[in-house]
PDB file of C-alpha atoms and ligand atoms in Angstrom:
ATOM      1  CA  UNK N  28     -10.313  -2.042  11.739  1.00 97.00           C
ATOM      2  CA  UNK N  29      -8.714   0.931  12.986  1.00 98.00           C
ATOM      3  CA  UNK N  30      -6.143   2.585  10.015  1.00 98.00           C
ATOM      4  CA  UNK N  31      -3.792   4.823  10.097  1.00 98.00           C
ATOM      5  CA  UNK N  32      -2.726   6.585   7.061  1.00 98.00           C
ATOM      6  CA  UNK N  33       0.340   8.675   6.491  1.00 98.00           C
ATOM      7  CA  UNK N  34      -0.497  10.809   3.542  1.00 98.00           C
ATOM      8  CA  UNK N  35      -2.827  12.360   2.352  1.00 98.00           C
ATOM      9  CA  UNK N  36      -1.952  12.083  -1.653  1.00 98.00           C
ATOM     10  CA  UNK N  37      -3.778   9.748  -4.434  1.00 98.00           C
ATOM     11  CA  UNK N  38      -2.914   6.519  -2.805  1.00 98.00           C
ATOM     12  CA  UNK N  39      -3.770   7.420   0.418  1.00 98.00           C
ATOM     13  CA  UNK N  40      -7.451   8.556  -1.123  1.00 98.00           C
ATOM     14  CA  UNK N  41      -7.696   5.824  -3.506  1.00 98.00           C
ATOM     15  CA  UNK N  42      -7.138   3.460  -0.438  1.00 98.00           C
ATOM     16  CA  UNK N  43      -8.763   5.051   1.551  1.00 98.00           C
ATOM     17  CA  UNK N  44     -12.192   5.272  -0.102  1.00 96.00           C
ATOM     18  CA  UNK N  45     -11.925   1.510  -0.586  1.00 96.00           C
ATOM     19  CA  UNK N  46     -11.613   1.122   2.999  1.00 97.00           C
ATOM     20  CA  UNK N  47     -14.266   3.623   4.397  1.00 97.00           C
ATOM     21  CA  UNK N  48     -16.659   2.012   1.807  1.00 95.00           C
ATOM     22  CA  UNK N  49     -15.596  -1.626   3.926  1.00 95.00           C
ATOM     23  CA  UNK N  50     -16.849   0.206   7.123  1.00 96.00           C
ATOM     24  CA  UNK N  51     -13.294   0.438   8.676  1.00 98.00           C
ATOM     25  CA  UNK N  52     -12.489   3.693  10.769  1.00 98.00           C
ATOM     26  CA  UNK N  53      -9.712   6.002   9.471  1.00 98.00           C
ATOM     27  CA  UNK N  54      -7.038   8.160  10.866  1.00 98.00           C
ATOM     28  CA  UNK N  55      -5.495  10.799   8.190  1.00 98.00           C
ATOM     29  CA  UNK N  56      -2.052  12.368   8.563  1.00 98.00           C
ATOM     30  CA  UNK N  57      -0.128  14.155   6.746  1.00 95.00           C
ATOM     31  CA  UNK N  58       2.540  16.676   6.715  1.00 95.00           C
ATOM     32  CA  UNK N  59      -0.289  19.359   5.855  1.00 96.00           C
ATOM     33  CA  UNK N  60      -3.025  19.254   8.695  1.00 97.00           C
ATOM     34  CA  UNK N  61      -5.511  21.173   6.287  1.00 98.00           C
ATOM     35  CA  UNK N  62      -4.676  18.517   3.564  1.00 98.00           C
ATOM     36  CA  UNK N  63      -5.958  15.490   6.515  1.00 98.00           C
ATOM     37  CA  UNK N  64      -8.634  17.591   7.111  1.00 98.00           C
ATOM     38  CA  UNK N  65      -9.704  17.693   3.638  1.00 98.00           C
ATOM     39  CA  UNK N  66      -9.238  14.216   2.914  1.00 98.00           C
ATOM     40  CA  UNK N  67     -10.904  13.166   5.702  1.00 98.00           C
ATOM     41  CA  UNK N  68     -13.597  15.440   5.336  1.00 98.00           C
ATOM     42  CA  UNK N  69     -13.606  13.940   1.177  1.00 98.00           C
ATOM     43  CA  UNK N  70     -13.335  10.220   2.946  1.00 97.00           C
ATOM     44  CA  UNK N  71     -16.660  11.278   5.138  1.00 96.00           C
ATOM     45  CA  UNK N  72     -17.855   8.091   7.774  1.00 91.00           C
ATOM     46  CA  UNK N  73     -15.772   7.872  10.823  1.00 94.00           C
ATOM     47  CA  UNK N  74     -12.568   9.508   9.201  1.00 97.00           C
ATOM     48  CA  UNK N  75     -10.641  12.116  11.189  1.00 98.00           C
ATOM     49  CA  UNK N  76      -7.338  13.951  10.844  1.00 98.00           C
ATOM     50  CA  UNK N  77      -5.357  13.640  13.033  1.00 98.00           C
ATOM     51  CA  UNK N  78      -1.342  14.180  13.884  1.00 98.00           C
ATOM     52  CA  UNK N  79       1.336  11.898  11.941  1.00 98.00           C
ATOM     53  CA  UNK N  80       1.929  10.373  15.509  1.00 98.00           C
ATOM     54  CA  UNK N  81      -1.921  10.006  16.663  1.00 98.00           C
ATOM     55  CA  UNK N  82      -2.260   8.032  12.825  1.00 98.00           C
ATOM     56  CA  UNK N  83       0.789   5.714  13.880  1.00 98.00           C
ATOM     57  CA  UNK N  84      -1.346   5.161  17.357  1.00 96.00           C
ATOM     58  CA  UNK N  85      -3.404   2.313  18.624  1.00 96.00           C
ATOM     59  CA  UNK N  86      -4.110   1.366  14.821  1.00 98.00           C
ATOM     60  CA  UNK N  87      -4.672  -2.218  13.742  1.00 98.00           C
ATOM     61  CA  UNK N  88      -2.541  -1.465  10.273  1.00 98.00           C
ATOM     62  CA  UNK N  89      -0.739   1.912   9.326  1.00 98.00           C
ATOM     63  CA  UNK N  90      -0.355   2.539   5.126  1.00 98.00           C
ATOM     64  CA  UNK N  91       2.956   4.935   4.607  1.00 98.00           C
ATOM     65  CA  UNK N  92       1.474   6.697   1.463  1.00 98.00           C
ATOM     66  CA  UNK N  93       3.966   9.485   0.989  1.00 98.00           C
ATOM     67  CA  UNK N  94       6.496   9.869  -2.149  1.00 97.00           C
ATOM     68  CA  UNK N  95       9.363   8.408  -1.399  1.00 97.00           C
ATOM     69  CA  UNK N  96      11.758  11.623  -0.392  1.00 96.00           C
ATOM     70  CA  UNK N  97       9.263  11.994   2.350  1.00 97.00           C
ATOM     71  CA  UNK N  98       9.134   8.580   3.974  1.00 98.00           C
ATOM     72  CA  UNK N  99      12.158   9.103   6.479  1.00 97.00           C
ATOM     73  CA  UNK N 100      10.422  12.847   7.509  1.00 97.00           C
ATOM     74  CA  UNK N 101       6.652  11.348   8.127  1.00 98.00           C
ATOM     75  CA  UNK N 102       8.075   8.436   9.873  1.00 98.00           C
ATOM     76  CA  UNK N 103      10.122  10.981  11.977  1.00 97.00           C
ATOM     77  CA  UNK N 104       7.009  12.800  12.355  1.00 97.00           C
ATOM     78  CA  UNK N 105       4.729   9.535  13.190  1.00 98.00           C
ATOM     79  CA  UNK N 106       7.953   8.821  16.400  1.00 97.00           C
ATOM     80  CA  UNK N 107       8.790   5.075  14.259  1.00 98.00           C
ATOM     81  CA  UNK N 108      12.422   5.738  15.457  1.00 96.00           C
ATOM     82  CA  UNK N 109      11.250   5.753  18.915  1.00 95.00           C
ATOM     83  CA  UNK N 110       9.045   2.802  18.403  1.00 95.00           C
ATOM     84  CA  UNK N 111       5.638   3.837  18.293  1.00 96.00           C
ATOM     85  CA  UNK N 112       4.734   1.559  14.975  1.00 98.00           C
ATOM     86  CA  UNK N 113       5.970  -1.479  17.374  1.00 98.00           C
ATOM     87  CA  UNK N 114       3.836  -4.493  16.805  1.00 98.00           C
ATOM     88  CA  UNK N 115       1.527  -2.387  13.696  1.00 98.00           C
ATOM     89  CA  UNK N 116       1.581  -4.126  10.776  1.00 98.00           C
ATOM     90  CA  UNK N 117       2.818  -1.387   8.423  1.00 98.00           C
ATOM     91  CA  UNK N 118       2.317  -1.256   4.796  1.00 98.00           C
ATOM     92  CA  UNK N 119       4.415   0.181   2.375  1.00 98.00           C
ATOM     93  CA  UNK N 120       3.486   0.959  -1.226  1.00 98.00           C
ATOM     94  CA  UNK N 121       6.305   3.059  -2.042  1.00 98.00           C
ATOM     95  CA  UNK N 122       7.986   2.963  -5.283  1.00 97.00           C
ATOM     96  CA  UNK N 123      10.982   4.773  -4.767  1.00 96.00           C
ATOM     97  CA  UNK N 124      12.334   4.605  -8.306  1.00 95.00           C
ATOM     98  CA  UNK N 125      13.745   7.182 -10.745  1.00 93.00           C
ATOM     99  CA  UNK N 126      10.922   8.774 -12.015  1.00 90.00           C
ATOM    100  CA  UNK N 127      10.543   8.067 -15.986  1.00 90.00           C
ATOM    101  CA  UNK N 128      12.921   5.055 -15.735  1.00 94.00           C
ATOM    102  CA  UNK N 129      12.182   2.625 -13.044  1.00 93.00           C
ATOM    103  CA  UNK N 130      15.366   2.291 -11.629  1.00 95.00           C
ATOM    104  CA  UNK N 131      15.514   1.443  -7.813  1.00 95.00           C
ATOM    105  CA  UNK N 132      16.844   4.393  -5.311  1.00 95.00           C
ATOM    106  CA  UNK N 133      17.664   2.889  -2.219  1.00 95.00           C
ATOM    107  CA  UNK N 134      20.672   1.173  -1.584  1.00 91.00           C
ATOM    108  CA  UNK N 135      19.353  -0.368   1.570  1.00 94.00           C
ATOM    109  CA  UNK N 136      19.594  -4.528   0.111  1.00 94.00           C
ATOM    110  CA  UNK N 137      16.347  -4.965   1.291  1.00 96.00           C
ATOM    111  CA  UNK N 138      15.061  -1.890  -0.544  1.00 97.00           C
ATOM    112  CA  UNK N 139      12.388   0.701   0.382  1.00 98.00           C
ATOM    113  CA  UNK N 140      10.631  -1.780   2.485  1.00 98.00           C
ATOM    114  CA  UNK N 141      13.836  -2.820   4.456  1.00 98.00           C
ATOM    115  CA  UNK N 142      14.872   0.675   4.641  1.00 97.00           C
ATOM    116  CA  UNK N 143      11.467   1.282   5.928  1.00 98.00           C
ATOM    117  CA  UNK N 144      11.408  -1.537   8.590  1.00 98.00           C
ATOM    118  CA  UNK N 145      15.005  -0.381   9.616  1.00 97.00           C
ATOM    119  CA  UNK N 146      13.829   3.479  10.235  1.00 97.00           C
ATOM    120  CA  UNK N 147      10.244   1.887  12.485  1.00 98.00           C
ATOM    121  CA  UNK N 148      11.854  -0.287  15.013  1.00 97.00           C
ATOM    122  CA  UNK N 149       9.660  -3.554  15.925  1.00 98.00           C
ATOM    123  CA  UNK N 150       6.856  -2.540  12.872  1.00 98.00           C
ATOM    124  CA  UNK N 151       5.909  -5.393  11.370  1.00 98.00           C
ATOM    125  CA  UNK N 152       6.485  -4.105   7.451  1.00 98.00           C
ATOM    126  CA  UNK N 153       4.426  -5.784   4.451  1.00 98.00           C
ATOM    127  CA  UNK N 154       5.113  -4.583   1.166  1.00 98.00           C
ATOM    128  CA  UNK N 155       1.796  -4.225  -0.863  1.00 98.00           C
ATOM    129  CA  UNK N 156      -0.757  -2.087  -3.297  1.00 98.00           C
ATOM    130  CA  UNK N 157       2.799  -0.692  -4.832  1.00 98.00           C
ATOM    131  CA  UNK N 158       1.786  -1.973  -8.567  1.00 96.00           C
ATOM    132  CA  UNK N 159      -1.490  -0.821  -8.931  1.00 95.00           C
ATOM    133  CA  UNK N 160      -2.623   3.170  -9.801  1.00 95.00           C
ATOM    134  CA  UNK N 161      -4.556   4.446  -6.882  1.00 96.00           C
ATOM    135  CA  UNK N 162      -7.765   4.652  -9.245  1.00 94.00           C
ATOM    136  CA  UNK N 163      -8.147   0.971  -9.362  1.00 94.00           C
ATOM    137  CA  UNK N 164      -9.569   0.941  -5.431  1.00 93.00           C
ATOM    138  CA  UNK N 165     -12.009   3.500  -5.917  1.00 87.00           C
ATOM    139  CA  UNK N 166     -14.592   1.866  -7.996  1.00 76.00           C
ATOM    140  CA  UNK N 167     -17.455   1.133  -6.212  1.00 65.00           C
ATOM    141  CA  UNK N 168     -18.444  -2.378  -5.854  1.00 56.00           C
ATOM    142  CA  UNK N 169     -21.820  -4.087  -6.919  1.00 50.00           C
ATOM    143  CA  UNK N 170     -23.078  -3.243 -10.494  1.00 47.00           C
ATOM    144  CA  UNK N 171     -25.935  -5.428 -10.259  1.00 40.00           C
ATOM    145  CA  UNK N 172     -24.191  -8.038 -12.279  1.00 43.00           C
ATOM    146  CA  UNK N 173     -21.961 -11.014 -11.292  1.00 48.00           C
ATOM    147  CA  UNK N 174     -20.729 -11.417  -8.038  1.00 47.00           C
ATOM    148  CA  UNK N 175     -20.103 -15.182  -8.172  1.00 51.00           C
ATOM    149  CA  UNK N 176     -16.301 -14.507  -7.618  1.00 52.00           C
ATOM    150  CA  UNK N 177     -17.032 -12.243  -4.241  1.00 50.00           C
ATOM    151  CA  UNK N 178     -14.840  -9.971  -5.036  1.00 52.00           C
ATOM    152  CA  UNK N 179     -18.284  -7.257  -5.002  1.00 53.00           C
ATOM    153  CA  UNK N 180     -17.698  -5.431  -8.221  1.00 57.00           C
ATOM    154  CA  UNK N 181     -20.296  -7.607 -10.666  1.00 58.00           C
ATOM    155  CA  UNK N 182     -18.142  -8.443 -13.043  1.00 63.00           C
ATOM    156  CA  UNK N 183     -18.072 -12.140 -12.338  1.00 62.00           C
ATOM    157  CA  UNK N 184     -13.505 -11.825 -13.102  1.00 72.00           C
ATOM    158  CA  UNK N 185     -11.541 -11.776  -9.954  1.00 79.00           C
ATOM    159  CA  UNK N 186     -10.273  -8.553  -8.717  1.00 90.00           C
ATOM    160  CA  UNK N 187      -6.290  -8.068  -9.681  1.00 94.00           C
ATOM    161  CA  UNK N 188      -3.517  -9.570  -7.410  1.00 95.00           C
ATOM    162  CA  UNK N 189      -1.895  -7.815  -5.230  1.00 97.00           C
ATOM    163  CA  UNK N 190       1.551  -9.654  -4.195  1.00 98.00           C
ATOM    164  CA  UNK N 191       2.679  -8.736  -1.180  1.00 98.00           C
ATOM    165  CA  UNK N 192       5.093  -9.811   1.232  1.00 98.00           C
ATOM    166  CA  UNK N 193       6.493  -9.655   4.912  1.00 98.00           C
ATOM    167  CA  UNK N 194       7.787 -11.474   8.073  1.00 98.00           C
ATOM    168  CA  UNK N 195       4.782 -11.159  10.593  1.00 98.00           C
ATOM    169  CA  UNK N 196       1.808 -13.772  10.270  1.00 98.00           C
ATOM    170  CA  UNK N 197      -0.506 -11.197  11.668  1.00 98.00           C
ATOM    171  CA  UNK N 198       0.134  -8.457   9.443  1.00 98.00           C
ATOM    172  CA  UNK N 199       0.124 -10.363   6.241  1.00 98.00           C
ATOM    173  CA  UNK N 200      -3.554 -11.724   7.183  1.00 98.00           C
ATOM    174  CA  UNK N 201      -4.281  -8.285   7.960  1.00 98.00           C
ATOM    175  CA  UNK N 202      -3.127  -7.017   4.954  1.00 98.00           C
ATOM    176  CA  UNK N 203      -4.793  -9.716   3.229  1.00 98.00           C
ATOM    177  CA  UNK N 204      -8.043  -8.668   4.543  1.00 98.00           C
ATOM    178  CA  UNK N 205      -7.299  -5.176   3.338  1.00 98.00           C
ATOM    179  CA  UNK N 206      -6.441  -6.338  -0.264  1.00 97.00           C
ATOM    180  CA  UNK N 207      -9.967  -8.386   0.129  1.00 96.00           C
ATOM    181  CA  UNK N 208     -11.629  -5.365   0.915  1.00 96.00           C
ATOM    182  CA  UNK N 209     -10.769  -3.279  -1.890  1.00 96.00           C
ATOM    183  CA  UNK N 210     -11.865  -6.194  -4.402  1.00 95.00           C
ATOM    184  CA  UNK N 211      -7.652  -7.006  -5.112  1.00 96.00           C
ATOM    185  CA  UNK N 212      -7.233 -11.037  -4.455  1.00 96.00           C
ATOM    186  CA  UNK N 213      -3.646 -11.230  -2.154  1.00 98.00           C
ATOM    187  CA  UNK N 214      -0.890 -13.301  -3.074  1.00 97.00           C
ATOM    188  CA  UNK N 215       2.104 -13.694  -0.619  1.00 98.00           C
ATOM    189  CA  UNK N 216       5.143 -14.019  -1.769  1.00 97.00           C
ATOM    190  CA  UNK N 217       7.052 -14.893   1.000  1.00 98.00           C
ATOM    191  CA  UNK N 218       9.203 -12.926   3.820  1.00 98.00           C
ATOM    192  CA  UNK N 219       9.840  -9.316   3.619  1.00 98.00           C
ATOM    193  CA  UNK N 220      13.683 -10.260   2.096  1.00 98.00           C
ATOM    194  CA  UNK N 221      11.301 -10.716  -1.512  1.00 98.00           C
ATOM    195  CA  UNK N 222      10.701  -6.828  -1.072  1.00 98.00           C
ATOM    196  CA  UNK N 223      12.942  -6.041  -3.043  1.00 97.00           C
ATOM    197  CA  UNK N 224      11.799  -8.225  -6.216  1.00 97.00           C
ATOM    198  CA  UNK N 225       8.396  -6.776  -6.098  1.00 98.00           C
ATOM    199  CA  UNK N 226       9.969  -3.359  -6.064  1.00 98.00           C
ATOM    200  CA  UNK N 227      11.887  -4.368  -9.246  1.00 97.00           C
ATOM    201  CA  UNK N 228       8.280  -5.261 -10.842  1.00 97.00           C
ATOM    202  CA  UNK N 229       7.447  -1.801 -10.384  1.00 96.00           C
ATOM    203  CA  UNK N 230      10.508  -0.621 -11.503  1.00 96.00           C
ATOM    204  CA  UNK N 231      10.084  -2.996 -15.027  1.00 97.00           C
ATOM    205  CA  UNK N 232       6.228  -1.688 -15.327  1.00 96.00           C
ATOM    206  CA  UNK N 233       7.285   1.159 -15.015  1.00 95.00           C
ATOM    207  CA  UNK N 234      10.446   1.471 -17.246  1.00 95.00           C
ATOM    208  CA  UNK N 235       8.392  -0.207 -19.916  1.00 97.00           C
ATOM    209  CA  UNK N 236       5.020   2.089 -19.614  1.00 96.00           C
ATOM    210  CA  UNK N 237       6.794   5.372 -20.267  1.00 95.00           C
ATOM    211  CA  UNK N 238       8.842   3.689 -23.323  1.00 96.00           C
ATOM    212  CA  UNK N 239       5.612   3.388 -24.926  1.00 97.00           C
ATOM    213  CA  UNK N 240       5.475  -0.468 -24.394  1.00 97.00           C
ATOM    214  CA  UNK N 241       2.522  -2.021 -22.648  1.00 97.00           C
ATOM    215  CA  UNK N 242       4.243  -3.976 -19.699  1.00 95.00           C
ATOM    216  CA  UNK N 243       1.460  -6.742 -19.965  1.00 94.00           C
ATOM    217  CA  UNK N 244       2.862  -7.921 -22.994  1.00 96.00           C
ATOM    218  CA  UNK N 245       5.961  -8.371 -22.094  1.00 96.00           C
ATOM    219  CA  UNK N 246       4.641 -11.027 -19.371  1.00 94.00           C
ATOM    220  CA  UNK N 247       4.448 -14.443 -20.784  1.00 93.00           C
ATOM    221  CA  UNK N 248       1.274 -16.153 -19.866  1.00 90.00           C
ATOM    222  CA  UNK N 249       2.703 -19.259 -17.505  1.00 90.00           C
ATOM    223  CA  UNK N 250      -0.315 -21.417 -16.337  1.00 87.00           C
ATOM    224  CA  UNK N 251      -0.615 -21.385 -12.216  1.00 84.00           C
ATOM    225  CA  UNK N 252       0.581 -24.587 -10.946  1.00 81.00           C
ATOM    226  CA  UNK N 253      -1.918 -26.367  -8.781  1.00 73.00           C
ATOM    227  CA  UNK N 254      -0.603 -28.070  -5.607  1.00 67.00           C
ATOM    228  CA  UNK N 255      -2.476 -31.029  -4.274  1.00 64.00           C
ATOM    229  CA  UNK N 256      -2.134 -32.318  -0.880  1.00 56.00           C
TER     230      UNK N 256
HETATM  231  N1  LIG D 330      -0.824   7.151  -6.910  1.00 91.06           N
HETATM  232  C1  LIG D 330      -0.674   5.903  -7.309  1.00 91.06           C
HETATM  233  O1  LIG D 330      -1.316   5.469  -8.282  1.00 91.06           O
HETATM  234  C2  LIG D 330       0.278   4.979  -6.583  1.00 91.06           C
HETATM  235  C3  LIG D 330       0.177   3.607  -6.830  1.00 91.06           C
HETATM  236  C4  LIG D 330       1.040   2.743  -6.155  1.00 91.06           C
HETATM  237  C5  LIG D 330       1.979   3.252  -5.269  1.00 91.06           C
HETATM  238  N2  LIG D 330       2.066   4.599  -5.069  1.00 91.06           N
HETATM  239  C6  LIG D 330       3.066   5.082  -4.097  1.00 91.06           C
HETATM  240  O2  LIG D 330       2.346   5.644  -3.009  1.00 91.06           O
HETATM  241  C7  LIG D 330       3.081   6.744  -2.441  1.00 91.06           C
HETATM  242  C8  LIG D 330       2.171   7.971  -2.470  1.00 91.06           C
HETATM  243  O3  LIG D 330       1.885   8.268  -3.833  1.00 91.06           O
HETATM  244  P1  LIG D 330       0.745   9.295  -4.246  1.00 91.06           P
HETATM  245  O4  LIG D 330       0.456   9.061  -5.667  1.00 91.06           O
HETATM  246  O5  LIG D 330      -0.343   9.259  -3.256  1.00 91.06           O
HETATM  247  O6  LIG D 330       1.545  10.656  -4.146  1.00 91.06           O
HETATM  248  P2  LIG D 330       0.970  12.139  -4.054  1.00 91.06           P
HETATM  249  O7  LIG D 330      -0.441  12.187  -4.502  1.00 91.06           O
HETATM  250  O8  LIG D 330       1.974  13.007  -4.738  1.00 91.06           O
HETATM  251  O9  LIG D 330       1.010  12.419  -2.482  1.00 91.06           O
HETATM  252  C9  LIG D 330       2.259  12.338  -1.855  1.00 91.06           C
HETATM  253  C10 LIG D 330       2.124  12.441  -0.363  1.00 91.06           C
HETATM  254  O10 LIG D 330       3.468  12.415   0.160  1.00 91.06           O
HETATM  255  C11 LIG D 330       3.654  13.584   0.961  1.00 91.06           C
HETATM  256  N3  LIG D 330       5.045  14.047   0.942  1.00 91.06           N
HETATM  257  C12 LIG D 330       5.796  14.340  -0.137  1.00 91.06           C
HETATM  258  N4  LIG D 330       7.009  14.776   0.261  1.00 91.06           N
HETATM  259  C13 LIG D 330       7.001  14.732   1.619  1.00 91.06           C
HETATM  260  C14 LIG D 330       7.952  15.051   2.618  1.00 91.06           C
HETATM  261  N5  LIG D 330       9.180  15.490   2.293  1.00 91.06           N
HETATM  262  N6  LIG D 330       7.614  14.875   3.907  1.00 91.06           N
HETATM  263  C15 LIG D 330       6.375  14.426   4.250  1.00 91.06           C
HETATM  264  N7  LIG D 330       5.423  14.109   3.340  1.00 91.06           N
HETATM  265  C16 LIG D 330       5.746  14.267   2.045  1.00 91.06           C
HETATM  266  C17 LIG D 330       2.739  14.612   0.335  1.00 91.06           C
HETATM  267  O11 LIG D 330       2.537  15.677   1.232  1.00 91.06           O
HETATM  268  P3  LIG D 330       2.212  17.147   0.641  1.00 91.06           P
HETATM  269  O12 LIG D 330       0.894  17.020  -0.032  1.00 91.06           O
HETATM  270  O13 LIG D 330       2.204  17.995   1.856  1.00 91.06           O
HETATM  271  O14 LIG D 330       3.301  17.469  -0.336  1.00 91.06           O
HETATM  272  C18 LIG D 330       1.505  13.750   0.089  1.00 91.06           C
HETATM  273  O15 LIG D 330       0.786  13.547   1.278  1.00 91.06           O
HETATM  274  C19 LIG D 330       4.333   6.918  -3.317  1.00 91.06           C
HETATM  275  O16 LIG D 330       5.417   6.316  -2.687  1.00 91.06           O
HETATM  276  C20 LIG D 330       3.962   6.190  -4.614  1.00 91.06           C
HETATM  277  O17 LIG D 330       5.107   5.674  -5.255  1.00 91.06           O
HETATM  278  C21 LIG D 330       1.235   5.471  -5.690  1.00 91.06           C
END
């Protein structure tokens, strides 16, 4: 596939080394031209830096991996308001909470994501890789061990869920894909409207991790139900 990416931070490297490593071709832009450069020199295969706008053009699926105070200047920058993220599927892993104390920022009801989809006219937004540090896409896949769950990191355990969500068909299978190809298993939620709930999961993780709790714990372990045709 052909990816934009709008950032050129941890996420956006974490991401992106997952992706160049699944043969896709990257575009890299950022605020700071010599910070695409570098990260798509770091990225190496066929990763270039390019403009905000030229990484919003032509591409199969655009990630917005900037901190949250810059999303409304790079989507400026990338021309969403004039519709040039039309018809992209574009995915937003923001976590625009209060830093320290997981509280959401935006008052938009549908959160960052519907702020997001409100600022990029006719982009088709899917919330997703939000939950997860950026580290957890960089590991290589194949250790030589077991692969019998495909996910191509030898471990034999599935790769983590990613939840995600959004209105488009198209860009949730894309996304899907994406989530495949960085070893995460995808999960959809449902229409972008559930945004906001996944946001608040980030929020909770995140209000509980710096208040020394570990947020897995505070999960119950509720069996998946199985549906049968
Ligand atoms: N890192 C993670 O583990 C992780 C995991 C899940 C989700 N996320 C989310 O992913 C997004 C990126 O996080 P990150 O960790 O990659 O952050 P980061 O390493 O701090 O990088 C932030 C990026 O945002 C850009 N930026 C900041 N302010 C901006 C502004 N006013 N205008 C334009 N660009 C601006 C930065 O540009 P400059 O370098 O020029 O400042 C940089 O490219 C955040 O929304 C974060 O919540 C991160």
């Amino acid at each position: 596939m052909r990816i934009g990416i709008l950032g050129t931070g941890s996420l956006a490297e974490g991401l992106g080394r997952g992706w160049v490593r699944a043969g896709h071709e990257l575009v890299i832009g950022g605020r700071s031209r010599a910070k695409a450069d570098a990260l798509a020199e770091r990225l190496g295969g066929p990763t270039r830096a390019g403009t905000p706008r030229e990484a919003a053009t032509g591409r199969d699926a655009v990630l917005l991996a900037v901190l949250w105070e810059g999303v409304e200047d790079v989507l400026r920058s990338a021309g969403a308001a004039d519709g040039q993220l039309a018809g992209t599927p574009l995915i937003d892993p923001t976590n625009a909470v209060e830093h320290g104390v997981g509280v959401l920022l935006p008052e938009h009801p549908g959160g960052a994501a519907g702020q997001i989809a409100a600022a990029a006219p006719g982009a088709h937004v899917v919330k997703a890789f939000h939950l997860f540090p950026a580290d957890q896409w960089t590991r290589p896949p194949g250790n030589g061990g077991d692969n019998s769950d495909g996910n191509g990191d030898g471990d034999g355990a599935p790769g983590p869920t990613v939840a995600i969500c959004g209105d488009d068909e198209t860009a949730l299978r894309i996304t899907s894909d994406l989530v495949r190809d960085v070893g995460g298993v995808p999960a959809v939620l449902g229409p972008l409207s559930r945004a906001r709930q996944l946001e608040e999961v980030a929020g909770f993780v995140i209000g509980l991790a710096f208040a020394g709790v570990d947020p897995a714990s505070a999960i119950p372990h509720v069996p998946s139900r199985t549906v049968t045709a």
